Coordinates of C-alpha atoms in Angstrom, one line a residue:
Chain A
X1 CA 93.0 35.6 75.0
X2 CA 90.9 36.0 71.9
X3 CA 92.7 36.7 68.7
X4 CA 92.6 40.3 67.7
X5 CA 90.4 41.3 64.9
X6 CA 91.6 43.5 62.1
X7 CA 91.4 47.2 63.0
X8 CA 88.8 48.1 60.4
X9 CA 87.6 51.1 62.3
X10 CA 90.8 52.9 61.3
X11 CA 89.7 53.0 57.7
X12 CA 86.5 54.8 58.7
X13 CA 88.4 57.7 60.1
X14 CA 89.1 60.7 57.9
X15 CA 92.4 60.5 56.1
X16 CA 94.3 62.9 58.3
X17 CA 93.4 61.0 61.4
X18 CA 94.3 57.7 59.7
X19 CA 97.7 59.0 58.7
X20 CA 98.4 60.3 62.2
X21 CA 97.4 57.1 63.9
X22 CA 99.4 54.9 61.6
X23 CA 102.4 57.1 62.2
X24 CA 102.0 56.7 65.9
X25 CA 101.8 52.9 65.5
X26 CA 104.9 53.1 63.5
X27 CA 106.9 54.9 66.2
X28 CA 105.7 52.3 68.7
X29 CA 106.9 49.5 66.6
X30 CA 110.3 51.2 66.2
X31 CA 110.5 51.1 70.0
X32 CA 109.9 47.4 69.7
X33 CA 106.4 47.5 71.1
X34 CA 104.0 45.4 69.1
X35 CA 101.1 45.5 71.4
X36 CA 99.6 47.9 73.9
X37 CA 97.1 47.2 76.7
X38 CA 95.1 50.1 77.9
X39 CA 92.8 50.0 81.0
X40 CA 89.9 52.4 81.2
X41 CA 88.5 53.1 84.6
X42 CA 86.3 55.7 86.2
X43 CA 82.9 56.5 87.7
X44 CA 79.7 55.3 86.0
X45 CA 78.2 57.4 83.3
X46 CA 81.2 59.5 82.4
X47 CA 81.8 58.2 78.9
X48 CA 84.3 55.3 79.2
X49 CA 82.6 53.0 76.7
X50 CA 81.9 55.9 74.3
X51 CA 85.6 56.8 74.4
X52 CA 86.6 53.2 73.7
X53 CA 84.2 53.2 70.7
X54 CA 85.5 56.5 69.4
X55 CA 89.2 55.4 69.5
X56 CA 88.5 52.0 68.0
X57 CA 86.3 53.6 65.4
X58 CA 83.4 51.1 65.7
X59 CA 80.7 50.4 68.2
X60 CA 82.7 47.7 69.9
X61 CA 81.2 48.2 73.3
X62 CA 77.5 48.7 74.1
X63 CA 76.7 52.2 75.3
X64 CA 73.4 53.2 76.9
X65 CA 72.7 56.7 78.1
X66 CA 70.6 55.9 81.1
X67 CA 71.7 52.6 82.4
X68 CA 75.0 51.4 83.5
X69 CA 75.7 49.0 80.7
X70 CA 79.0 47.2 81.3
X71 CA 78.4 44.6 84.0
X72 CA 81.8 43.1 83.5
X73 CA 85.1 44.2 82.0
X74 CA 85.4 43.8 78.3
X75 CA 88.6 43.7 76.3
X76 CA 88.6 44.9 72.8
X77 CA 91.5 43.9 70.6
X78 CA 92.4 45.2 67.2
X79 CA 95.3 44.5 65.0
X80 CA 96.9 46.5 62.3
X81 CA 100.2 46.0 60.4
X82 CA 101.5 43.7 63.1
X83 CA 100.5 46.0 66.0
X84 CA 97.8 44.9 68.5
X85 CA 95.8 47.4 70.5
X86 CA 94.0 46.0 73.5
X87 CA 91.6 48.3 75.3
X88 CA 89.9 47.1 78.5
X89 CA 86.6 48.8 79.2
X90 CA 85.4 48.4 82.8
X91 CA 82.1 48.9 84.7
X92 CA 82.0 52.1 86.7
X93 CA 83.5 51.5 90.1
X94 CA 81.3 54.0 91.6
X95 CA 77.6 53.6 91.3
X96 CA 75.2 55.6 93.4
X97 CA 77.7 57.3 95.8
X98 CA 79.5 54.1 96.9
X99 CA 82.5 52.2 95.6
X100 CA 81.1 49.1 93.9
X101 CA 83.3 46.4 95.4
X102 CA 81.8 43.7 93.3
X103 CA 82.8 45.5 90.1
X104 CA 86.2 46.0 91.5
X105 CA 86.6 42.3 92.2
X106 CA 85.5 41.5 88.7
X107 CA 88.0 43.9 87.2
X108 CA 90.8 42.5 89.3
X109 CA 90.0 39.0 88.4
X110 CA 89.7 39.9 84.7
X111 CA 93.1 41.5 84.8
X112 CA 95.0 38.6 86.4
X113 CA 98.2 37.9 84.5
X114 CA 97.7 40.8 82.1
X115 CA 100.1 43.7 81.8
X116 CA 98.7 47.2 81.9
X117 CA 100.7 49.7 79.8
X118 CA 98.4 52.7 80.2
X119 CA 95.6 53.6 82.7
X120 CA 92.9 56.0 81.4
X121 CA 91.2 57.6 84.3
X122 CA 88.0 59.0 82.8
X123 CA 85.8 61.8 84.2
X124 CA 83.6 64.5 82.7
X125 CA 85.0 67.9 81.9
X126 CA 81.7 69.6 82.7
X127 CA 81.4 68.5 86.3
X128 CA 82.1 71.3 88.7
X129 CA 82.9 69.6 91.9
X130 CA 85.5 67.3 93.0
X131 CA 84.8 65.5 96.3
X132 CA 85.7 62.8 98.7
X133 CA 84.2 60.2 96.3
X134 CA 86.8 61.0 93.7
X135 CA 89.4 60.6 96.3
X136 CA 88.0 57.2 97.3
X137 CA 88.2 56.1 93.7
X138 CA 91.8 57.1 93.4
X139 CA 92.6 55.4 96.7
X140 CA 90.9 52.2 95.6
X141 CA 92.8 52.1 92.3
X142 CA 96.0 52.7 94.1
X143 CA 95.3 50.0 96.6
X144 CA 94.3 47.5 93.9
X145 CA 97.2 48.1 91.5
X146 CA 99.8 49.9 93.4
X147 CA 101.0 53.5 93.4
X148 CA 103.1 52.8 90.3
X149 CA 100.1 52.6 88.1
X150 CA 99.7 56.4 88.2
X151 CA 103.1 56.7 86.4
X152 CA 101.3 55.1 83.5
X153 CA 98.2 57.2 84.0
X154 CA 96.3 59.6 81.6
X155 CA 93.4 61.7 82.9
X156 CA 90.7 61.7 80.2
X157 CA 88.0 64.4 80.4
X158 CA 84.9 63.8 78.3
X159 CA 82.2 66.2 77.1
X160 CA 85.1 68.4 76.0
X161 CA 83.0 70.4 73.6
X162 CA 81.5 72.4 76.4
X163 CA 80.6 76.1 76.8
X164 CA 82.3 77.1 80.0
X165 CA 80.3 78.9 82.7
X166 CA 80.1 82.7 82.5
X167 CA 83.2 84.7 83.2
X168 CA 85.6 81.8 82.7
X169 CA 87.3 81.1 79.4
X170 CA 87.5 77.5 78.1
X171 CA 91.2 77.4 78.9
X172 CA 90.7 78.7 82.4
X173 CA 87.9 76.2 83.1
X174 CA 90.0 73.4 81.7
X175 CA 93.0 74.4 83.7
X176 CA 91.0 74.6 87.0
X177 CA 89.2 71.3 86.4
X178 CA 92.4 69.4 85.6
X179 CA 94.1 70.9 88.5
X180 CA 91.3 69.8 90.9
X181 CA 91.4 66.2 89.6
X182 CA 95.2 66.0 89.6
X183 CA 95.2 67.3 93.2
X184 CA 92.9 64.5 94.1
X185 CA 95.1 62.0 92.5
X186 CA 98.1 63.4 94.4
X187 CA 96.4 63.0 97.7
X188 CA 94.7 59.7 96.9
X189 CA 97.8 58.0 95.4
X190 CA 100.2 59.4 97.9
X191 CA 98.3 58.2 100.9
X192 CA 98.8 54.6 99.8
X193 CA 99.8 51.7 101.9
X194 CA 103.0 52.0 103.9
X195 CA 103.3 55.7 103.1
X196 CA 104.3 57.1 106.4
X197 CA 108.0 56.4 106.1
X198 CA 108.4 57.6 102.6
X199 CA 108.2 61.1 101.4
X200 CA 105.1 62.0 99.5
X201 CA 106.0 62.0 95.8
X202 CA 104.1 64.4 93.7
X203 CA 102.8 62.0 91.1
X204 CA 99.6 63.8 90.2
X205 CA 100.9 66.7 88.4
X206 CA 103.1 64.8 86.0
X207 CA 100.0 63.0 84.6
X208 CA 98.9 64.2 81.2
X209 CA 95.3 65.2 80.6
X210 CA 93.5 64.4 77.4
X211 CA 90.3 65.9 76.1
X212 CA 87.6 63.8 74.4
X213 CA 84.3 64.6 72.7
X214 CA 82.4 61.5 71.8
X215 CA 79.2 63.0 70.5
X216 CA 78.5 63.1 66.8
X217 CA 77.8 66.7 67.1
X218 CA 81.5 67.2 67.8
X219 CA 82.8 70.0 65.6
X220 CA 84.9 69.0 62.6
X221 CA 87.7 70.7 60.7
X222 CA 88.1 70.8 57.0
X223 CA 89.6 67.4 57.0
X224 CA 86.4 66.1 58.6
X225 CA 88.4 65.3 61.7
X226 CA 86.6 65.7 65.1
X227 CA 88.2 68.7 66.8
X228 CA 88.2 70.2 70.2
X229 CA 87.2 73.9 70.8
X230 CA 90.9 74.8 70.5
X231 CA 91.1 73.2 67.0
X232 CA 93.1 70.1 67.8
X233 CA 92.0 66.9 66.3
X234 CA 91.5 64.9 69.5
X235 CA 91.6 61.2 68.4
X236 CA 95.2 61.2 67.2
X237 CA 96.0 63.5 70.1
X238 CA 94.9 61.1 72.7
X239 CA 96.4 58.0 71.0
X240 CA 99.7 59.9 70.9
X241 CA 99.5 60.7 74.6
X242 CA 98.7 57.0 75.2
X243 CA 101.7 56.0 73.2
X244 CA 104.0 58.4 75.0
X245 CA 102.9 57.2 78.4
X246 CA 103.3 53.6 77.3
X247 CA 106.9 54.1 76.2
X248 CA 107.9 56.3 79.2
X249 CA 110.5 55.1 81.6
X250 CA 108.2 53.5 84.1
X251 CA 107.5 49.8 83.8
X252 CA 104.2 48.5 82.9
X253 CA 102.1 47.0 85.7
X254 CA 101.9 43.2 85.7
X255 CA 98.7 42.2 87.5
X256 CA 99.7 39.1 89.4
X257 CA 97.9 37.3 92.2
X258 CA 100.2 39.0 94.7
X259 CA 99.2 42.4 93.5
X260 CA 95.6 41.5 93.7
X261 CA 95.7 40.0 97.1
X262 CA 97.5 43.1 98.3
X263 CA 100.2 43.3 101.0
X264 CA 99.9 40.3 103.3
X265 CA 99.4 41.6 106.8
X266 CA 101.1 38.4 108.1
X267 CA 104.3 39.3 106.3
X268 CA 104.8 42.6 108.0
X269 CA 107.6 42.6 110.5
X270 CA 108.0 38.9 110.1
X271 CA 111.8 39.2 110.6
X272 CA 111.4 40.5 114.1
X273 CA 109.7 37.3 115.3
X274 CA 112.9 35.3 116.1
X275 CA 114.5 38.4 117.6
X276 CA 111.5 39.0 119.9
X277 CA 111.4 35.4 120.8
X278 CA 115.1 35.4 121.7
X279 CA 114.6 38.6 123.7
X280 CA 111.7 37.0 125.6
X281 CA 113.6 33.9 126.3
X282 CA 116.8 35.4 127.6
X283 CA 115.6 38.5 129.3
X284 CA 112.1 37.7 130.5
X285 CA 111.6 33.9 130.9
X286 CA 115.0 33.2 132.3
X287 CA 114.8 36.1 134.7
X288 CA 111.4 35.1 136.0
X289 CA 112.5 31.5 136.5
X290 CA 115.5 32.6 138.5
X291 CA 113.3 34.8 140.7
X292 CA 111.0 31.9 141.3
X293 CA 114.0 29.7 142.3
X294 CA 115.2 32.3 144.7
X295 CA 111.8 32.6 146.3
X296 CA 111.6 28.9 146.8
X297 CA 115.1 28.8 148.3
X298 CA 114.3 31.7 150.7
X299 CA 110.9 30.3 151.8
X300 CA 111.0 29.1 155.4
X301 CA 110.4 25.3 155.6
X302 CA 107.4 24.2 157.5
X303 CA 107.6 21.6 160.2
X304 CA 106.0 18.7 158.3
X305 CA 108.4 18.8 155.3
Chain B
X1 CA 63.2 95.2 98.4
X2 CA 61.9 96.3 95.0
X3 CA 62.0 93.6 92.4
X4 CA 64.5 95.1 90.1
X5 CA 63.6 95.4 86.4
X6 CA 66.9 94.1 85.1
X7 CA 64.5 91.5 83.7
X8 CA 63.5 92.3 80.1
X9 CA 60.2 94.1 80.0
X10 CA 58.1 91.2 78.7
X11 CA 59.1 89.0 81.5
X12 CA 58.5 91.5 84.2
X13 CA 55.0 92.3 82.8
X14 CA 54.2 88.6 82.9
X15 CA 55.5 88.3 86.4
X16 CA 53.4 91.3 87.4
X17 CA 50.4 89.6 85.9
X18 CA 51.1 86.5 87.9
X19 CA 51.6 88.5 91.0
X20 CA 48.2 90.1 90.4
X21 CA 46.6 86.7 90.0
X22 CA 48.2 85.6 93.2
X23 CA 47.2 88.7 95.1
X24 CA 43.6 88.1 94.1
X25 CA 43.7 84.8 95.9
X26 CA 44.9 86.6 99.1
X27 CA 48.3 85.1 99.3
X28 CA 50.8 87.8 100.1
X29 CA 54.0 85.7 99.9
X30 CA 55.5 82.8 98.1
X31 CA 58.4 81.0 99.7
X32 CA 60.4 78.7 97.6
X33 CA 63.3 76.8 99.0
X34 CA 65.6 75.2 96.5
X35 CA 67.0 71.8 97.4
X36 CA 69.4 69.5 95.8
X37 CA 72.9 68.3 95.5
X38 CA 75.9 70.6 95.4
X39 CA 77.0 72.1 92.1
X40 CA 73.7 71.7 90.2
X41 CA 72.8 75.4 89.8
X42 CA 70.5 76.3 92.6
X43 CA 72.1 79.7 93.3
X44 CA 72.4 80.4 89.6
X45 CA 68.7 79.7 89.2
X46 CA 67.8 82.0 92.1
X47 CA 69.9 84.7 90.5
X48 CA 68.2 84.3 87.2
X49 CA 64.7 84.4 88.6
X50 CA 65.4 87.4 90.7
X51 CA 67.2 89.1 87.9
X52 CA 70.2 90.1 89.9
X53 CA 73.3 88.5 91.4
X54 CA 71.8 88.1 94.8
X55 CA 73.5 84.9 95.8
X56 CA 77.2 84.2 95.2
X57 CA 77.9 81.4 92.8
X58 CA 81.2 79.8 92.2
X59 CA 81.9 77.1 89.6
X60 CA 84.4 75.2 91.6
X61 CA 83.8 75.5 95.3
X62 CA 80.8 74.7 97.4
X63 CA 78.5 77.6 98.0
X64 CA 77.9 79.3 101.4
X65 CA 77.3 76.9 104.2
X66 CA 74.1 78.4 105.4
X67 CA 70.7 79.1 103.7
X68 CA 69.9 82.6 102.6
X69 CA 66.5 84.1 102.0
X70 CA 66.1 86.6 99.2
X71 CA 63.0 88.8 99.3
X72 CA 61.7 91.0 96.5
X73 CA 58.5 93.0 96.4
X74 CA 56.5 94.1 93.4
X75 CA 53.0 95.7 93.4
X76 CA 52.2 94.5 96.9
X77 CA 53.4 91.0 96.2
X78 CA 56.5 89.5 98.0
X79 CA 58.5 86.7 96.6
X80 CA 60.8 85.0 99.0
X81 CA 63.3 82.6 97.6
X82 CA 65.4 80.5 100.1
X83 CA 68.6 79.3 98.6
X84 CA 70.1 76.3 100.5
X85 CA 73.4 74.7 100.6
X86 CA 73.6 71.4 98.8
X87 CA 73.3 68.9 101.5
X88 CA 75.0 66.1 99.6
X89 CA 78.7 66.3 99.5
X90 CA 80.9 63.5 98.6
X91 CA 78.4 60.7 98.4
X92 CA 76.8 61.3 101.8
X93 CA 74.0 63.3 103.2
X94 CA 75.4 66.2 105.1
X95 CA 73.3 66.1 108.2
X96 CA 74.7 69.3 109.6
X97 CA 73.7 71.2 106.5
X98 CA 70.2 69.7 106.8
X99 CA 70.0 70.7 110.4
X100 CA 71.0 74.3 109.6
X101 CA 68.3 74.4 106.8
X102 CA 65.6 73.1 109.2
X103 CA 66.5 75.6 111.8
X104 CA 66.5 78.4 109.3
X105 CA 63.0 77.4 108.1
X106 CA 61.5 77.3 111.6
X107 CA 58.1 79.1 111.7
X108 CA 58.2 79.8 107.9
X109 CA 55.6 78.5 105.5
X110 CA 56.9 76.7 102.4
X111 CA 54.6 77.4 99.5
X112 CA 56.8 75.8 96.8
X113 CA 59.8 73.4 96.9
X114 CA 62.2 73.6 93.9
X115 CA 64.1 70.3 93.6
X116 CA 67.1 71.2 91.5
X117 CA 69.2 68.8 89.4
X118 CA 71.1 68.9 86.2
X119 CA 69.4 67.9 83.0
X120 CA 72.7 66.6 81.6
X121 CA 73.4 64.0 84.3
X122 CA 72.8 60.6 82.9
X123 CA 72.4 58.5 85.9
X124 CA 70.0 58.5 88.8
X125 CA 71.2 56.5 91.8
X126 CA 70.8 55.8 95.4
X127 CA 72.2 59.2 96.3
X128 CA 69.3 60.9 94.7
X129 CA 67.0 58.5 96.6
X130 CA 68.7 59.5 99.8
X131 CA 68.2 63.2 99.1
X132 CA 64.5 62.6 98.5
X133 CA 64.2 60.5 101.6
X134 CA 66.0 63.2 103.7
X135 CA 63.7 65.9 102.4
X136 CA 60.6 63.7 103.0
X137 CA 61.8 62.9 106.5
X138 CA 62.5 66.5 107.3
X139 CA 59.3 68.1 105.9
X140 CA 56.8 65.3 105.5
X141 CA 55.5 63.6 102.5
X142 CA 53.1 66.5 101.8
X143 CA 55.9 68.7 100.6
X144 CA 56.0 66.8 97.4
X145 CA 52.5 68.0 96.5
X146 CA 54.1 71.5 96.4
X147 CA 57.2 70.5 94.6
X148 CA 58.7 71.3 91.2
X149 CA 61.5 69.4 89.7
X150 CA 63.9 71.9 88.1
X151 CA 66.4 70.8 85.5
X152 CA 69.4 73.1 84.9
X153 CA 71.7 73.1 81.9
X154 CA 68.6 72.9 79.8
X155 CA 70.3 74.1 76.7
X156 CA 71.9 70.8 76.1
X157 CA 72.6 68.9 73.0
X158 CA 71.3 65.4 73.8
X159 CA 73.5 62.4 73.2
X160 CA 73.4 60.7 69.8
X161 CA 70.2 58.9 68.7
X162 CA 68.0 60.7 71.2
X163 CA 66.0 63.8 70.5
X164 CA 65.9 66.6 73.1
X165 CA 62.3 65.7 74.0
X166 CA 63.0 62.0 74.3
X167 CA 66.0 62.7 76.5
X168 CA 64.0 65.1 78.6
X169 CA 61.2 62.5 79.0
X170 CA 63.5 59.7 80.1
X171 CA 65.4 61.9 82.4
X172 CA 62.2 63.3 84.0
X173 CA 60.8 59.8 84.3
X174 CA 63.9 58.4 86.1
X175 CA 64.0 61.2 88.5
X176 CA 60.3 61.2 89.2
X177 CA 60.4 57.5 89.8
X178 CA 63.1 58.2 92.5
X179 CA 60.9 60.9 94.0
X180 CA 57.9 58.6 94.2
X181 CA 60.1 55.9 95.7
X182 CA 61.8 58.1 98.2
X183 CA 58.7 59.9 99.3
X184 CA 57.0 56.5 99.8
X185 CA 53.8 57.4 98.0
X186 CA 51.3 54.6 97.9
X187 CA 50.5 53.4 94.4
X188 CA 47.0 55.0 94.4
X189 CA 48.5 58.3 95.4
X190 CA 51.0 58.4 92.5
X191 CA 48.1 58.9 90.1
X192 CA 46.9 62.0 91.9
X193 CA 50.3 63.5 92.2
X194 CA 51.9 65.0 89.2
X195 CA 55.0 66.9 90.0
X196 CA 55.7 69.5 87.3
X197 CA 59.1 69.8 85.6
X198 CA 60.8 73.1 85.0
X199 CA 63.7 73.8 82.7
X200 CA 66.3 76.3 83.3
X201 CA 69.3 77.6 81.5
X202 CA 71.3 80.0 83.7
X203 CA 74.3 80.6 81.4
X204 CA 74.9 84.0 79.8
X205 CA 75.2 82.1 76.5
X206 CA 71.6 81.1 76.7
X207 CA 69.9 81.6 73.4
X208 CA 67.5 84.6 73.2
X209 CA 64.4 85.3 71.1
X210 CA 63.6 88.5 69.3
X211 CA 62.3 90.0 72.6
X212 CA 65.6 89.3 74.1
X213 CA 64.2 86.7 76.4
X214 CA 66.2 83.7 77.4
X215 CA 64.7 80.7 75.6
X216 CA 64.9 76.9 75.8
X217 CA 65.7 74.7 72.8
X218 CA 62.0 74.4 72.2
X219 CA 61.6 78.2 72.0
X220 CA 59.8 78.8 75.3
X221 CA 61.0 81.7 77.3
X222 CA 61.9 79.9 80.5
X223 CA 61.9 82.6 83.2
X224 CA 58.2 83.4 82.9
X225 CA 57.5 79.8 82.3
X226 CA 59.0 78.7 85.6
X227 CA 57.5 81.6 87.5
X228 CA 54.2 80.6 86.2
X229 CA 54.7 77.0 87.3
X230 CA 55.7 78.2 90.7
X231 CA 52.6 80.3 90.9
X232 CA 50.4 77.4 89.8
X233 CA 51.8 75.1 92.5
X234 CA 51.5 77.9 95.1
X235 CA 47.8 78.3 94.3
X236 CA 47.2 74.6 94.6
X237 CA 44.5 73.4 97.0
X238 CA 46.8 71.7 99.4
X239 CA 48.1 73.8 102.2
X240 CA 51.6 75.2 102.3
X241 CA 53.9 73.4 104.7
X242 CA 54.4 75.2 108.0
X243 CA 57.7 74.3 109.4
X244 CA 57.1 74.1 113.1
X245 CA 59.2 72.6 115.8
X246 CA 57.1 69.4 115.8
X247 CA 57.8 68.9 112.1
X248 CA 61.5 69.5 112.6
X249 CA 61.8 67.2 115.5
X250 CA 60.0 64.5 113.6
X251 CA 57.7 61.9 114.9
X252 CA 58.4 61.2 118.6
X253 CA 59.0 57.5 119.0
X254 CA 57.7 57.8 122.6
X255 CA 54.3 58.6 121.3
X256 CA 54.0 55.5 119.2
X257 CA 51.5 53.0 120.6
X258 CA 51.2 55.0 123.8
X259 CA 47.5 54.0 124.0
X260 CA 48.3 50.3 124.3
X261 CA 50.4 50.7 127.5
X262 CA 47.5 50.6 130.0
X263 CA 45.9 47.7 128.0
X264 CA 49.1 45.7 128.1
X265 CA 49.6 46.5 131.7
X266 CA 46.0 45.3 132.5
X267 CA 46.6 42.2 130.5
X268 CA 49.8 41.5 132.3
X269 CA 48.2 42.0 135.7
X270 CA 45.2 39.8 135.1
X271 CA 46.5 37.1 132.8
X272 CA 50.1 36.8 133.8
X273 CA 50.8 38.0 137.3
X274 CA 47.6 36.7 139.0
X275 CA 47.9 33.1 137.6
X276 CA 51.5 33.0 138.7
X277 CA 50.7 34.3 142.2
X278 CA 47.9 31.7 142.5
X279 CA 50.2 28.9 141.3
X280 CA 52.8 29.9 143.9
X281 CA 50.1 29.9 146.7
X282 CA 49.0 26.5 145.6
X283 CA 52.5 25.2 145.7
X284 CA 53.1 26.6 149.2
X285 CA 49.9 24.9 150.4
X286 CA 50.6 21.6 148.9
X287 CA 54.1 21.4 150.3
X288 CA 54.9 18.7 152.7
X289 CA 56.0 20.3 155.9
X290 CA 59.1 18.7 157.5
X291 CA 59.0 17.8 161.2
X292 CA 61.1 20.7 162.4
X293 CA 59.2 23.5 160.6

């Protein structure tokens, strides 16, 4: 793993943001966390790379409006006062209406032996529809990393500085959009492998939702901090949410070969094999053999024997 | 139905002038179906052009599952706008929706096709290509000579380091490339075809000029602008697309190469069957007959 560079981007933030961020880092170190690994995933073109750049404070990942720019996952590491922040930017796993299996493979291989503390699931605030494709994305993430990853998940909605459609307030729109996405996560994550015997846990609605506005036209407050339409400064806000999720009770996800390969179909029900074998021997084979013996004994002998 | 003057007076005068021009050319109606993905603003655009809330729009759910035709009349001129359900849902072409649209359009003549998409979408992908291909397959390549690409959410702040015009140019270019690709235009035809682009901002927060007209970031009042583009396309030399049963059913594969059947049959009889028959006869003659035959 490359050594982390000094987090110089922090100094470019306005003072209020810097103070807030350093405070958050402080609380993390108190809880004995000196590093944090964040995985950023989502469809193509929603603003994953822009969000990474905004949080890091520099143009660490290339961003291009019209092309999908990240062909492979990239980890950006920054260090500050003994704390290392690792953010992994990934290619969109959906391009053109289909799950991009190749991108998914690249991501899985990149993550081998890394531990994911937080998953940022990124989508646009200003999309109006949630459909089967979103459900597929959630399913694929669940299948690749296990249901538990959603306990470390944060839903990130970009383009947060939006004018909502007529007759909906910003709060209403935000509430409905979040609800739609969280419902999809519920159904996609719940319908994981081996679900039928377990009760469907409602994971989705415990997941926090963060708002992000990466454009330079983002409104600013008097302290020159970028703010959301409701006045919150969003960079410290999202970092705080990330920190909270990282230090919650659930364990971080270690991506080992077993997790990547997925449940081995050959392992399933393996215990039953000797039992079934025993059953077959005693109750089927033996019985048929005794029947054959009886038939031979009962058969009339022909004259030339 | 009367074309309501909920539209500000300037706009309706402009529309009446256009209607007059159209009437002079002896076209009584203009039919425009709007096609595109779900959630892009087709119904909102129809409502804006008509000037009333004729089609229900809902931010979060898919719209009505069947096409609706809205007709408005003004000074002897009738405008029919056909709003269609988005036939892409969840990454796939919704064939059922497409069938319903085709059946609805039976025996109607399409003068203008409005292909609607969002200006503020950044990626153009195979899904868009599929939509274009589906439209081309259903109505024929010629429909694109009567098409207008309509971008909604036109009142957008472009991403950093791109001006509005640059962004618009690139977005149009990517989408038009997809249209050329999906409609399978040959290279020489592409020069002749220029599909106009219309910009639309349906939100109530759309900026207005002194005459209270809704305007785009470049200052143009967009409602008359798009109606004018529609009229221009409708008056084009190419004929409107008549949606007849033949068009809907598509090319009949049984008709393909039908002419060759008798030729192939003749070939087979003379050059294949006859030589074989002769060869069999020869073999039979040459055969050595055994003593008991």
